[in-house]
PDB file of C-alpha atoms and ligand atoms in Angstrom:
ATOM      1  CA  UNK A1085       0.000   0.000   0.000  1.00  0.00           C
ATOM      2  CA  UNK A1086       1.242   3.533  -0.873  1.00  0.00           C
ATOM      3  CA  UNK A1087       1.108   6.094   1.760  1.00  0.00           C
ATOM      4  CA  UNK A1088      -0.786   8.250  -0.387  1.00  0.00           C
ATOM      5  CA  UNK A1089      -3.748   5.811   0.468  1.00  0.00           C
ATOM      6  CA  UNK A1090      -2.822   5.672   4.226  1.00  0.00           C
ATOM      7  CA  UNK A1091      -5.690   8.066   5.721  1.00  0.00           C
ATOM      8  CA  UNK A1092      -3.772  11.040   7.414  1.00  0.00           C
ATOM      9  CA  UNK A1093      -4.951  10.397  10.668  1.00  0.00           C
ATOM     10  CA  UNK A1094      -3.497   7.185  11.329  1.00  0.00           C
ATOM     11  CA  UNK A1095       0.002   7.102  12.977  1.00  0.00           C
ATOM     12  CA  UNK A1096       0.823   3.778  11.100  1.00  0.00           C
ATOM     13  CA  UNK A1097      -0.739   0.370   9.368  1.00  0.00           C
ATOM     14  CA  UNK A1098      -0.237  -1.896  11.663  1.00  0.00           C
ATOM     15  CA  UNK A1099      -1.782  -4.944   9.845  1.00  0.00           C
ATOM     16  CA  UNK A1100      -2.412  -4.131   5.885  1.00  0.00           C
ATOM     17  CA  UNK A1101      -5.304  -5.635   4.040  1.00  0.00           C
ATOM     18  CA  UNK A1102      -3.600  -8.400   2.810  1.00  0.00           C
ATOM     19  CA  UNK A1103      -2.157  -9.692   6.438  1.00  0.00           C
ATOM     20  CA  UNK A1104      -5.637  -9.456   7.525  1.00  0.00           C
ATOM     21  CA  UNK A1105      -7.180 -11.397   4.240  1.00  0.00           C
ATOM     22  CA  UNK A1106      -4.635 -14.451   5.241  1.00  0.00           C
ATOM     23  CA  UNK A1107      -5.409 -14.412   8.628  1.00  0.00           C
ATOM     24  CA  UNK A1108      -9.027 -14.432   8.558  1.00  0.00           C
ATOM     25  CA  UNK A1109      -8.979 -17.036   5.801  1.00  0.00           C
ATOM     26  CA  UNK A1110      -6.341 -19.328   7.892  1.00  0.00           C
ATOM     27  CA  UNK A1111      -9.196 -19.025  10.761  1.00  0.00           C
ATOM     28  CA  UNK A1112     -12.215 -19.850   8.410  1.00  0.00           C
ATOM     29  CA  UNK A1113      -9.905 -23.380   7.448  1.00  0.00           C
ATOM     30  CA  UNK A1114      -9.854 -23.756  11.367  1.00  0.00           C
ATOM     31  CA  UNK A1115     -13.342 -23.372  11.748  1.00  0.00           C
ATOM     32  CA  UNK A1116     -14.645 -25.639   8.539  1.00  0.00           C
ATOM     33  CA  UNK A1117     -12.149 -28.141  10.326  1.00  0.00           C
ATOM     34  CA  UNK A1118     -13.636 -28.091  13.769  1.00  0.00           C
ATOM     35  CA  UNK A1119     -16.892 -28.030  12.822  1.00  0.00           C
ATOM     36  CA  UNK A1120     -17.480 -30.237   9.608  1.00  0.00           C
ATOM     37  CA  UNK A1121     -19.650 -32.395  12.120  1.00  0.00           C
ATOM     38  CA  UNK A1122     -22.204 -29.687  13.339  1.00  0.00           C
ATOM     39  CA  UNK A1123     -25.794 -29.752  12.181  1.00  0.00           C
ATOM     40  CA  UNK A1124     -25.879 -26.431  12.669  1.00  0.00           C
ATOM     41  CA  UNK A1125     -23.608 -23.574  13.561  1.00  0.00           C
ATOM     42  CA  UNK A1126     -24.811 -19.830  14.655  1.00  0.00           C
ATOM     43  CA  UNK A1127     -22.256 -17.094  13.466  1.00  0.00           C
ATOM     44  CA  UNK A1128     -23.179 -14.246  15.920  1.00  0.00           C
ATOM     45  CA  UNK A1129     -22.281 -10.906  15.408  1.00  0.00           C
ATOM     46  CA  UNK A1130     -21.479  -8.022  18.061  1.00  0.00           C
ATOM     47  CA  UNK A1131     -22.413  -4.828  16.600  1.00  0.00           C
ATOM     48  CA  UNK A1132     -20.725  -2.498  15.462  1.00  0.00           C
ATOM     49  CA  UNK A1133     -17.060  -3.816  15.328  1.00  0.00           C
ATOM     50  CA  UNK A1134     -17.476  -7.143  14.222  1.00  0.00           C
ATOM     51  CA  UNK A1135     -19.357  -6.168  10.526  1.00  0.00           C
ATOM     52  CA  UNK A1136     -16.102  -6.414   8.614  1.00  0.00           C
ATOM     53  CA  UNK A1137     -14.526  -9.382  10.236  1.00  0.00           C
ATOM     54  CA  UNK A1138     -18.337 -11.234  10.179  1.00  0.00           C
ATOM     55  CA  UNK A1139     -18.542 -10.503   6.430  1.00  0.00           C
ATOM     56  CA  UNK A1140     -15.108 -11.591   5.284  1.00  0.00           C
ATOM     57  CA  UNK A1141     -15.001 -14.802   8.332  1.00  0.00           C
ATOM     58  CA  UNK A1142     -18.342 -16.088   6.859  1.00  0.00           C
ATOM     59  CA  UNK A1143     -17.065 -16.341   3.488  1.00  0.00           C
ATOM     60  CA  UNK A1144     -14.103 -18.055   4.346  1.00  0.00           C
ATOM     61  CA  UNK A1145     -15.777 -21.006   5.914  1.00  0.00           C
ATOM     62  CA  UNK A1146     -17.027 -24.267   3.884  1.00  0.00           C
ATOM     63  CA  UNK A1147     -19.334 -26.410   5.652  1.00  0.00           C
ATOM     64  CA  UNK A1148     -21.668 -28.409   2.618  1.00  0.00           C
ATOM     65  CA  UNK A1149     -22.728 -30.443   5.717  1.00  0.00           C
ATOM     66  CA  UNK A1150     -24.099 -28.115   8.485  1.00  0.00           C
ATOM     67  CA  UNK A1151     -27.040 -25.179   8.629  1.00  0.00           C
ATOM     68  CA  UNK A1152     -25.038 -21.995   8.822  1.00  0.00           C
ATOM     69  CA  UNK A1153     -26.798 -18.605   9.883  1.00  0.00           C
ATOM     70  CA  UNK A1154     -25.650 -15.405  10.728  1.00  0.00           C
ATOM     71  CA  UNK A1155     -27.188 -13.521  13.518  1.00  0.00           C
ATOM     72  CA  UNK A1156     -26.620 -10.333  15.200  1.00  0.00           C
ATOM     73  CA  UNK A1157     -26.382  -8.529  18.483  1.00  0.00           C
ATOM     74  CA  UNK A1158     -26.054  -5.338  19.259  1.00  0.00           C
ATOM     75  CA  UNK A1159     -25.165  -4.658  23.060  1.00  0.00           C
ATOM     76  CA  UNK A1160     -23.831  -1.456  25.016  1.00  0.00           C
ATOM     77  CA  UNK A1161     -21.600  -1.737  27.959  1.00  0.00           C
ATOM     78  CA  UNK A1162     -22.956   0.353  31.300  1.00  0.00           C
ATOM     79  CA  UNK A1163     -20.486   2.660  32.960  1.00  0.00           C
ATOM     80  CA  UNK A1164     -17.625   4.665  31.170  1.00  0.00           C
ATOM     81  CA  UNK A1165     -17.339   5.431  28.091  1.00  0.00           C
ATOM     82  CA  UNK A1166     -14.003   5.157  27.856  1.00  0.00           C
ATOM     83  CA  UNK A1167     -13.674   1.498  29.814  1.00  0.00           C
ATOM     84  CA  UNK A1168     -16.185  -1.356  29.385  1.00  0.00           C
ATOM     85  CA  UNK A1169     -17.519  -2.214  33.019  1.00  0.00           C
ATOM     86  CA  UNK A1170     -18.603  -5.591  31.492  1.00  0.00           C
ATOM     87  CA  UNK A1171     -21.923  -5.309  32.436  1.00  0.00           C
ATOM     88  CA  UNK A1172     -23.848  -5.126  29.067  1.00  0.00           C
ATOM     89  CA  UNK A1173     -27.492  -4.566  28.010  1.00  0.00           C
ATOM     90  CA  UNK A1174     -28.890  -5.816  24.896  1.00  0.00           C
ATOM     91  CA  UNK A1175     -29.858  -3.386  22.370  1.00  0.00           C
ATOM     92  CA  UNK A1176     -30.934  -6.157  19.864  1.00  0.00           C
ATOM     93  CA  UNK A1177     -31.023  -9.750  20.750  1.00  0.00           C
ATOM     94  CA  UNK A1178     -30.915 -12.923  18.336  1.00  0.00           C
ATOM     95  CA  UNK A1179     -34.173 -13.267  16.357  1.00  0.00           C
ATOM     96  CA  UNK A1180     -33.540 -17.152  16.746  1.00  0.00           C
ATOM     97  CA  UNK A1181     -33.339 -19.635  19.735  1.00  0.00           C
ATOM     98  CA  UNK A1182     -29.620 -21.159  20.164  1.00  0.00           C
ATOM     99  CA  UNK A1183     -30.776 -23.988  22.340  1.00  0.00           C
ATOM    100  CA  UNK A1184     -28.602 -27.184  20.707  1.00  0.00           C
ATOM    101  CA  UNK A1185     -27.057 -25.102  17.970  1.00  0.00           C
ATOM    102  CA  UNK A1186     -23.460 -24.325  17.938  1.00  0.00           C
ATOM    103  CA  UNK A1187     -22.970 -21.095  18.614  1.00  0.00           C
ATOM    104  CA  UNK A1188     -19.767 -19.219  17.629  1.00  0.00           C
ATOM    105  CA  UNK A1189     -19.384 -15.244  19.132  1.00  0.00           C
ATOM    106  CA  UNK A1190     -18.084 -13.263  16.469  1.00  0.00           C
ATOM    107  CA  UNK A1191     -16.201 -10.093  18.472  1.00  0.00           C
ATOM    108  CA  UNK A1192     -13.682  -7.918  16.671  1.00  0.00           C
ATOM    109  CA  UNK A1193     -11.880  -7.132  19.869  1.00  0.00           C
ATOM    110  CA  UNK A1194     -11.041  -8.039  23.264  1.00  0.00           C
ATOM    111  CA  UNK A1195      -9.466  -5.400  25.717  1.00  0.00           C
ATOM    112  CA  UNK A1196     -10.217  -6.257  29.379  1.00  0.00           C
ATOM    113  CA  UNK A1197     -12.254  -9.127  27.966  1.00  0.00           C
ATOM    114  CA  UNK A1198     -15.601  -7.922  30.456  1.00  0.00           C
ATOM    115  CA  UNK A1199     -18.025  -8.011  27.831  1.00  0.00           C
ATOM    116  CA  UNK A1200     -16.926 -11.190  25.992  1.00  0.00           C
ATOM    117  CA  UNK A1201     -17.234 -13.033  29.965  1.00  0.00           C
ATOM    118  CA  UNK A1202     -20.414 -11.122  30.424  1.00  0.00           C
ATOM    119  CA  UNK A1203     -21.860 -12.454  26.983  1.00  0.00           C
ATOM    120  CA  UNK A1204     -20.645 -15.647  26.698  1.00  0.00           C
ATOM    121  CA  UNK A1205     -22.757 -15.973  30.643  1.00  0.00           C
ATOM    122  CA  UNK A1206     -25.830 -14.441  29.116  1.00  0.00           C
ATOM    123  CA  UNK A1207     -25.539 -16.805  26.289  1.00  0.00           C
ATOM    124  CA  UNK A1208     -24.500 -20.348  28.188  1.00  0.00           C
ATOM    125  CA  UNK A1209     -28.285 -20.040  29.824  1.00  0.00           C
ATOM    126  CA  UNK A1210     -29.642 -19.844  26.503  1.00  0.00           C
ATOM    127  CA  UNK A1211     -28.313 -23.869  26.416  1.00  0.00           C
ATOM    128  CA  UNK A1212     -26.653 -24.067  23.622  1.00  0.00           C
ATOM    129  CA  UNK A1213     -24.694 -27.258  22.292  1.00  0.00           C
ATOM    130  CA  UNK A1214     -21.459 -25.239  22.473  1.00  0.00           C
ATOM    131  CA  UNK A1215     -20.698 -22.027  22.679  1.00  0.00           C
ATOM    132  CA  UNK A1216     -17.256 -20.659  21.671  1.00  0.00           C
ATOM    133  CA  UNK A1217     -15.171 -17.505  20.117  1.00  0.00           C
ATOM    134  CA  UNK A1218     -13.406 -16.215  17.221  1.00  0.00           C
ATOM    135  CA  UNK A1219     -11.990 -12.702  18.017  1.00  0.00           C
ATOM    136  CA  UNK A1220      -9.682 -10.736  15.551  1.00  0.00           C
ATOM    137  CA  UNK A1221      -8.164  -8.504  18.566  1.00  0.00           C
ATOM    138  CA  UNK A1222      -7.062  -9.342  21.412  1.00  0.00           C
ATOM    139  CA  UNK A1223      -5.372  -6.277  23.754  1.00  0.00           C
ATOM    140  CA  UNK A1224      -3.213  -9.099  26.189  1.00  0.00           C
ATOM    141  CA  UNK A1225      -2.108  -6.360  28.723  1.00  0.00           C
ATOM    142  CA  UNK A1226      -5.361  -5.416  29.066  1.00  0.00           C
ATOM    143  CA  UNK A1227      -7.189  -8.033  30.187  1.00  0.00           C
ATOM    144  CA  UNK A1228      -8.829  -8.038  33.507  1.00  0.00           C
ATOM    145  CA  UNK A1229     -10.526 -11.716  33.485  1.00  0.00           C
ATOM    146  CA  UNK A1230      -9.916 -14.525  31.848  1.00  0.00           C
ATOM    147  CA  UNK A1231     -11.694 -15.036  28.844  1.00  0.00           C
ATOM    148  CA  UNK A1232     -11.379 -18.046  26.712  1.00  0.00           C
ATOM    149  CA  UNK A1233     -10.786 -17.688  22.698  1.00  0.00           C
ATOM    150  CA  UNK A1234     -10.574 -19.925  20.375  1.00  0.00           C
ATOM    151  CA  UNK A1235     -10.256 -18.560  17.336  1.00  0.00           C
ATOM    152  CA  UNK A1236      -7.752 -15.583  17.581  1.00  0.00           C
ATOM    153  CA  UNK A1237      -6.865 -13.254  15.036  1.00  0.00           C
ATOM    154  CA  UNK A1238      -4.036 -11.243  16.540  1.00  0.00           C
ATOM    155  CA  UNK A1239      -2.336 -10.306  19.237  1.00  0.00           C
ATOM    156  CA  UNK A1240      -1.742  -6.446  19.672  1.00  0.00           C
ATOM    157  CA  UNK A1241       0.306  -3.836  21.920  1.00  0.00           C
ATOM    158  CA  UNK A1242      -1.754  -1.317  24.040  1.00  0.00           C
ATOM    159  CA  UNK A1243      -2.694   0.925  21.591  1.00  0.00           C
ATOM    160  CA  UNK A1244      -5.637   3.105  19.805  1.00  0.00           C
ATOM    161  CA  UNK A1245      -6.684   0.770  16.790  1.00  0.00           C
ATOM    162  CA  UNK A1246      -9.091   1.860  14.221  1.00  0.00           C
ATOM    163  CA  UNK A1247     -10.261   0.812  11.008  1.00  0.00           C
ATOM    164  CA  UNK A1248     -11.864  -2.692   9.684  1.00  0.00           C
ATOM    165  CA  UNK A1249     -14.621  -2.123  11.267  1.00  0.00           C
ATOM    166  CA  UNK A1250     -12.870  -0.456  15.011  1.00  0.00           C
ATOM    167  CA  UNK A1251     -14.052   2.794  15.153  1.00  0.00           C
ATOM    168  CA  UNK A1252     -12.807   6.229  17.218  1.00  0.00           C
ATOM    169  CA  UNK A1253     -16.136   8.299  17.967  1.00  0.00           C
ATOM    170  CA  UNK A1254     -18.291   6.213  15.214  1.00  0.00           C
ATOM    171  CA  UNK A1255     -15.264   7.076  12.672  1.00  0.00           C
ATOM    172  CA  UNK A1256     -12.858   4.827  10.890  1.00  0.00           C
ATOM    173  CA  UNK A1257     -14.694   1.832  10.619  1.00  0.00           C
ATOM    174  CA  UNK A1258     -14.082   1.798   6.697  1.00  0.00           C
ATOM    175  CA  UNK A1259     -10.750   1.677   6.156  1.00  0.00           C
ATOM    176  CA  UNK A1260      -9.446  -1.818   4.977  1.00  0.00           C
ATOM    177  CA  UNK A1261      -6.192  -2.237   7.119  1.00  0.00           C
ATOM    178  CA  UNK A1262      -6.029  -2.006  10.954  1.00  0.00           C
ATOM    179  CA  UNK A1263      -3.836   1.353  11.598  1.00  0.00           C
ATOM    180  CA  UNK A1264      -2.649   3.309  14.818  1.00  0.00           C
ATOM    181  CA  UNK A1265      -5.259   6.371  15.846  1.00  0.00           C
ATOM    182  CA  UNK A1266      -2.444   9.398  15.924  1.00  0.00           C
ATOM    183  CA  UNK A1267      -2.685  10.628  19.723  1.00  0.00           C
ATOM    184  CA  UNK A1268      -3.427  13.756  18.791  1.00  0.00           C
ATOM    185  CA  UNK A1269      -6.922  12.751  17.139  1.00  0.00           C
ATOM    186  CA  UNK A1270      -8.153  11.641  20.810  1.00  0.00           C
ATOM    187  CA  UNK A1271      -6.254  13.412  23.407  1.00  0.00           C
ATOM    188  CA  UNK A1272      -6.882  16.725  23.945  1.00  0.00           C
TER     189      UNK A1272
HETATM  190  C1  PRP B 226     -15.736  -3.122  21.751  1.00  0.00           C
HETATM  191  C2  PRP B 226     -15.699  -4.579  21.330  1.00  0.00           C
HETATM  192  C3  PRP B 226     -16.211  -5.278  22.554  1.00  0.00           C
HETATM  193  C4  PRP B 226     -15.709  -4.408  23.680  1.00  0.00           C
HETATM  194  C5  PRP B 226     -14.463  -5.014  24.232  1.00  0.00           C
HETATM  195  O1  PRP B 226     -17.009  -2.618  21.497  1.00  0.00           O
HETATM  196  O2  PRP B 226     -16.476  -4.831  20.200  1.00  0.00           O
HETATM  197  O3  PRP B 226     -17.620  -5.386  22.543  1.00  0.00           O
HETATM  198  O4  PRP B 226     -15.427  -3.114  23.143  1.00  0.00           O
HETATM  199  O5  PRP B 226     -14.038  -4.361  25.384  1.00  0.00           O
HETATM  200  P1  PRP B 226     -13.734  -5.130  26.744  1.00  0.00           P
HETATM  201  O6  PRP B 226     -12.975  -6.386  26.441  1.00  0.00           O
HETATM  202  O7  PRP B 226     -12.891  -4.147  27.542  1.00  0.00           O
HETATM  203  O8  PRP B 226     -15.030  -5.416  27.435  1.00  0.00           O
HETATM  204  P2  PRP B 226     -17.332  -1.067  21.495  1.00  0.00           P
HETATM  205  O9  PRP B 226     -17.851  -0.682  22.849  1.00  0.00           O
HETATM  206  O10 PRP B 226     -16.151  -0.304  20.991  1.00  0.00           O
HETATM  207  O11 PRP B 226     -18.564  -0.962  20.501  1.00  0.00           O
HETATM  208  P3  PRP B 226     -18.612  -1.125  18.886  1.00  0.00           P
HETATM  209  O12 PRP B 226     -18.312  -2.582  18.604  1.00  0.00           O
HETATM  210  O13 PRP B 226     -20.015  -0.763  18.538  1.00  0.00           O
HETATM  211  O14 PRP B 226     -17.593  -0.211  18.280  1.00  0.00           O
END
């Protein structure tokens, strides 16, 4: 990618588009793998983040054998708006019951990994067969509880990250690489 394209308020790329593209394709061969046995397997979605990781994940798994829907969820964290408290009320809940169904959490980031615990809680009572989680982001120094993923994307240092789908204020979520939010843009 030429800097030219690079949108002037990101610091640097830290993953381009096509690091992301092999990624997310190695962890759609994982996923056809593990599951090639499922009757059927529930993609959800957390909204916003996860649209551009959902999108590009879905496509990248083959299952002839198993029903596979998408669903979404849209949930806010109480508290700060700055830190997730990882209590989290639904703003729109599956249109579908997961009871038996194998349900896989789509998230495109964990940071103190409060509202991944919270939801995967909230979703274990709905009795699913399984319930696990493919995550593109994981923040490791942040992490305040122990949250268990199984599909992981990357691994990334402490810092602001915006773009495929991550926003700042609602902004950013279009660009197609992952890039550094340049402090300036969000301290004052
Ligand atoms: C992000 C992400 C998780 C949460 C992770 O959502 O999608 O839901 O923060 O933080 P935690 O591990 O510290 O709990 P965000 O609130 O940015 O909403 P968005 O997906 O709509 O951008």
């Amino acid at each position: 990618m030429s800097t030219t394209e690079i949108h002037p308020n990101v610091k640097r790329v830290i993953f381009t588009e096509k690091e992301i593209k092999e990624r997310v394709s190695e962890l759609g061969r994982q996923i056809s793998q593990d599951y090639k046995d499922s009757k059927n397997l529930v993609l959800v979605g957390i909204l916003k983040g996860s649209f551009i990781f959902m999108s590009d994940l879905v496509r990248s798994i083959h299952l002839p054998n198993t029903n596979v829907t998408s669903e979404f969820m849209s949930i806010s964290s109480y508290g700060a708006e700055t830190s997730s408290s990882g209590v989290i009320r639904i703003m729109m809940d599956l249109r579908t019951s997961i009871e038996g169904k194998d349900v896989l959490i789509i998230e495109d980031i964990v940071d103190s990994g409060l509202t991944l615990k919270h939801l995967m809680e909230l979703l274990n009572h709905r009795n699913p067969n399984s319930l696990h989680t493919a995550v593109l982001l994981r923040k490791k120094e942040g992490l305040k509880v122990d949250v268990p993923v199984k599909y992981m994307g990357f691994d990334i240092p402490m810092v602001f990250i915006i773009g495929y789908g991550l926003d700042f204020a609602e902004n950013y979520r279009e660009l197609p690489y992952l890039g550094e939010l340049k402090e300036e843009c969000y301290k004052k």
